[in-house]
Short mmCIF file of C-alpha atoms in Angstrom, two decimals:
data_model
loop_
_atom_site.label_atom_id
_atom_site.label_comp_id
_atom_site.label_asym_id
_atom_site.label_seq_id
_atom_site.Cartn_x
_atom_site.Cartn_y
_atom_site.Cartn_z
CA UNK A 6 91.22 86.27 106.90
CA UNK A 7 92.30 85.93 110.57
CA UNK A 8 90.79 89.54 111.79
CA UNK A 9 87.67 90.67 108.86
CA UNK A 10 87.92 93.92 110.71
CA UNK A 11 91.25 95.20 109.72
CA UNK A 12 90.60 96.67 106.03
CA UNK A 13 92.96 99.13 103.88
CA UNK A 14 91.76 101.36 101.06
CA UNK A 15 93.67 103.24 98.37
CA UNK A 16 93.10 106.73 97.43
CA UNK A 17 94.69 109.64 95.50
CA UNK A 18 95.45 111.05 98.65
CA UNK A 19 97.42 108.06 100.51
CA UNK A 20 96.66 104.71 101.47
CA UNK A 21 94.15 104.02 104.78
CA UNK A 22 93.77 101.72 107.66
CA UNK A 23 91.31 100.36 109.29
CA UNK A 24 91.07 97.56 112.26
CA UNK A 25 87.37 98.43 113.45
CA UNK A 26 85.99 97.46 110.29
CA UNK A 27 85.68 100.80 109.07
CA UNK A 28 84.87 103.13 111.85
CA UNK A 29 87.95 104.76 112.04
CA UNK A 30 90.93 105.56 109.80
CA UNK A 31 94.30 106.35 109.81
CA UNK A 32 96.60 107.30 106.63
CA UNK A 33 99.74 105.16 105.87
CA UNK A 34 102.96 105.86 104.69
CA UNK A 35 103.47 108.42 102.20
CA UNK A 36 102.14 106.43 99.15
CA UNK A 37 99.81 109.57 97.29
CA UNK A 38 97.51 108.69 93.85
CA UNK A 39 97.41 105.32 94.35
CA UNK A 40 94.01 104.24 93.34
CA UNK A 41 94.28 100.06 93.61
CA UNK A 42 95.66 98.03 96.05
CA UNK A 43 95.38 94.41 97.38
CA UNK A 44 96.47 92.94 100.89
CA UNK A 45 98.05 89.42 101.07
CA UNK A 46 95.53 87.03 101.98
CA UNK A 47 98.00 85.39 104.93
CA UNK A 48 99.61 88.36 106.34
CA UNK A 49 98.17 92.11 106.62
CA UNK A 50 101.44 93.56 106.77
CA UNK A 51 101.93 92.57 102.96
CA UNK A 52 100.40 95.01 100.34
CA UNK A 53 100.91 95.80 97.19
CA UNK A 54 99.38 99.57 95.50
CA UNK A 55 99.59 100.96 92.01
CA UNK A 56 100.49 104.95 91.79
CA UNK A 57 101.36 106.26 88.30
CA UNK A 58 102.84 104.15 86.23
CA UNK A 59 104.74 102.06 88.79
CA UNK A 60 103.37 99.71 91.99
CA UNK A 61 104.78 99.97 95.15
CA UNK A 62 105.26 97.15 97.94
CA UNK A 63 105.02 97.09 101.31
CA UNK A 64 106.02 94.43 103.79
CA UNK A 65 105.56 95.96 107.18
CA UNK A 66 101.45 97.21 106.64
CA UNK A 67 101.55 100.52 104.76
CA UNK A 68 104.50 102.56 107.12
CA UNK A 69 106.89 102.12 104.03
CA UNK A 70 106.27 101.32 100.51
CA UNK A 71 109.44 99.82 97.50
CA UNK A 72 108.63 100.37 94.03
CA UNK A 73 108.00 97.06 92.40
CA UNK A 74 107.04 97.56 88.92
CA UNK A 75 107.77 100.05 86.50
CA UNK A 76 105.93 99.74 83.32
CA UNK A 77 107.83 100.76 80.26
CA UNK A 78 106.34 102.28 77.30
CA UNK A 79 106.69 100.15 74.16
CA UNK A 80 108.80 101.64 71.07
CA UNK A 81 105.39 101.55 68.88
CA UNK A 82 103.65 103.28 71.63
CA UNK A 83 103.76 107.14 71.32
CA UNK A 84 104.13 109.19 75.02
CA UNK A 85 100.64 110.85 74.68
CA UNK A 86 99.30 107.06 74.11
CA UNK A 87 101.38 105.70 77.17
CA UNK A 88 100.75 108.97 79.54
CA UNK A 89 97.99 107.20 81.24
CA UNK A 90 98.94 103.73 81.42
CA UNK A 91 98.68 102.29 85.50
CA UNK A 92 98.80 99.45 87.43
CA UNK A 93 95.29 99.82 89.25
CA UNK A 94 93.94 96.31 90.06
CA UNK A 95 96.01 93.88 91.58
CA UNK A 96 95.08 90.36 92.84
CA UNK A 97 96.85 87.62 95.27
CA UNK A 98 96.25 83.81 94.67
CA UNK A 99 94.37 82.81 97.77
CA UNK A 100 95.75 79.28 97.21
CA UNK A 101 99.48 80.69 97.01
CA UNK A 102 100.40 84.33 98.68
CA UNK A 103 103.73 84.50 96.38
CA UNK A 104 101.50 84.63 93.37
CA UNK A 105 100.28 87.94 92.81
CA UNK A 106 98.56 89.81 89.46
CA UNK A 107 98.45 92.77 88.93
CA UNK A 108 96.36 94.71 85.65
CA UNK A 109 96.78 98.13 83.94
CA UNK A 110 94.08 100.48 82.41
CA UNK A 111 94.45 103.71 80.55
CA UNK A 112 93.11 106.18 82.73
CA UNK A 113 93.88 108.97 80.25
CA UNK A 114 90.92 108.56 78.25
CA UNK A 115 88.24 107.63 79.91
CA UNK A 116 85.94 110.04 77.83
CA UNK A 117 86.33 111.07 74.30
CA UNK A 118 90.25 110.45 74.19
CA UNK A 119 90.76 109.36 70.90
CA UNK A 120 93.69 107.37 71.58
CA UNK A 121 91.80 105.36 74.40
CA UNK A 122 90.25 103.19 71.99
CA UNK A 123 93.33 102.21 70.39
CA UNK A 124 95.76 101.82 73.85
CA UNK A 125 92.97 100.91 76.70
CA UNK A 126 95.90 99.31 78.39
CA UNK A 127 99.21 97.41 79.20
CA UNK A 128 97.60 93.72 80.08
CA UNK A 129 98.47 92.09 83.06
CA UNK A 130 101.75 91.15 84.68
CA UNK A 131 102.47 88.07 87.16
CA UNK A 132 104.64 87.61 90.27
CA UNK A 133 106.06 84.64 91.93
CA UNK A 134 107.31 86.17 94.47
CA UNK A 135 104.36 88.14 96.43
CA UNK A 136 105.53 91.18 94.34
CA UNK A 137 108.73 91.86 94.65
CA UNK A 138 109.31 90.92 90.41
CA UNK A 139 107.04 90.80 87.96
CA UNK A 140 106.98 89.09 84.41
CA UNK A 141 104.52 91.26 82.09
CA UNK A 142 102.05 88.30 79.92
CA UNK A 143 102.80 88.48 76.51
CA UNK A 144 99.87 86.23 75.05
CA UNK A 145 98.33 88.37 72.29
CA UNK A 146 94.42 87.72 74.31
CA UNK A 147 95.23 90.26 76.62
CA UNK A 148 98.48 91.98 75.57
CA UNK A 149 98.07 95.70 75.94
CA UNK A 150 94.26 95.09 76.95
CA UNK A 151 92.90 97.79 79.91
CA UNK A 152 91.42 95.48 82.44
CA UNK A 153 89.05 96.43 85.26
CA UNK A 154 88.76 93.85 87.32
CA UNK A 155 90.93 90.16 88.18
CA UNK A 156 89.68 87.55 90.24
CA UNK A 157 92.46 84.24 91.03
CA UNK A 158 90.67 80.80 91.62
CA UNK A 159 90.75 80.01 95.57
CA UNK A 160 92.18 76.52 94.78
CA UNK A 161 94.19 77.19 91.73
CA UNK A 162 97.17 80.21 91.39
CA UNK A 163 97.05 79.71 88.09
CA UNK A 164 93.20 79.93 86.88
CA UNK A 165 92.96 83.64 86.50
CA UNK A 166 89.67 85.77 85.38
CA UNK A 167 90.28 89.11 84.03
CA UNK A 168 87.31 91.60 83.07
CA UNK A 169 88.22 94.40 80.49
CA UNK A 170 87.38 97.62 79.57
CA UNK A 171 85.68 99.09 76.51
CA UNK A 172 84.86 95.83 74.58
CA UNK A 173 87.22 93.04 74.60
CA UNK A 174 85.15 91.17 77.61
CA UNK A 175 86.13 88.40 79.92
CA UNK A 176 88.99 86.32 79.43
CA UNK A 177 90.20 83.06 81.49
CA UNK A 178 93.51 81.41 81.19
CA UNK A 179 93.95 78.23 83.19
CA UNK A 180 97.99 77.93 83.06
CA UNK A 181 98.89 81.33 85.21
CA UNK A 182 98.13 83.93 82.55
CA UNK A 183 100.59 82.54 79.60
CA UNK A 184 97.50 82.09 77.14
CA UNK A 185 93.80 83.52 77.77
CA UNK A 186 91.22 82.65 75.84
CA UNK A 187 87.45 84.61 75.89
CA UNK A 188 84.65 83.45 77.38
CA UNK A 189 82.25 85.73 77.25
CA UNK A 190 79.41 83.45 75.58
CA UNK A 191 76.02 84.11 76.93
CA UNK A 192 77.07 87.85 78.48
#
């Protein structure tokens, strides 16, 4: 918020910088096939980018990245099922920096992929820490859900949105992601 200019982007190739809103880039790190990411809303140097099936953090704008998250394939969950399970979309609490969300989608089978239909995702996990932990949310609304988009209240860490993928529509939950309930009345 202090300088609009300075933008990063994710792509399979690495993570990019910008601080002329756009004119100019310059790669970042060494973080390749990441293909979501989210900068703190307080503090550029604070980002947080999904590669695989892990996220990665970074605390000093891109130059080095920690992995952060490691999602673990269930028991019931067969490898070909899991293989394209990934943290993609990740969203900061305006109101609160530490609180961070972060949502998975099953990139595997984004066409005729049998198995997409049955596994579209992992749900979405929650940090209280601006990333550095993360708790997965069990609540069975959007347990192992794929979910394109999440959007945090600006006032309120803990009123979350989460769109999803292939179906299962929006969901809300009001007490930081431990129940969600659907409100997709009217869409």
């Amino acid at each position: 918020p202090a300088d609009a200019g300075h933008v990063f982007t994710a792509t399979r190739m690495a993570v990019f910088e910008s601080t002329d809103y756009g004119a100019t880039w310059s790669g970042k790190g060494d973080l390749a096939g990441s293909e979501g990411m989210a900068m703190s809303p307080t503090s550029a140097s604070n980002l947080i980018a999904g590669a695989g099936d892990k996220a990665y953090l970074s605390t000093d704008g891109g130059q080095t990245w920690s992995l952060t998250l490691q999602l673990v394939r269930p028991d019931d969950v067969s490898e070909a099922d899991w293989s394209g399970i990934q943290p993609r979309r990740f969203a900061f609490a305006p109101s609160n920096p530490l609180v961070v969300y972060a949502a998975t989608r099953n990139y595997a089978g984004l066409s005729d992929d049998p198995n997409y239909d049955r596994l579209p995702g992992d749900g979405v996990y929650r940090s209280a820490d601006g990333g550095q932990t993360w708790s997965r949310l069990e609540h069975a609304a959007i347990r192992r859900l794929g979910v394109q988009a999440l959007a945090v209240d600006p006032q309120n860490e803990d009123v979350v949105y989460a769109g999803t993928f292939r179906g299962a529509g929006l969901l809300k939950s009001i007490d930081g992601g431990a129940t969600w309930t659907h409100i997709n009345s009217g869409i």
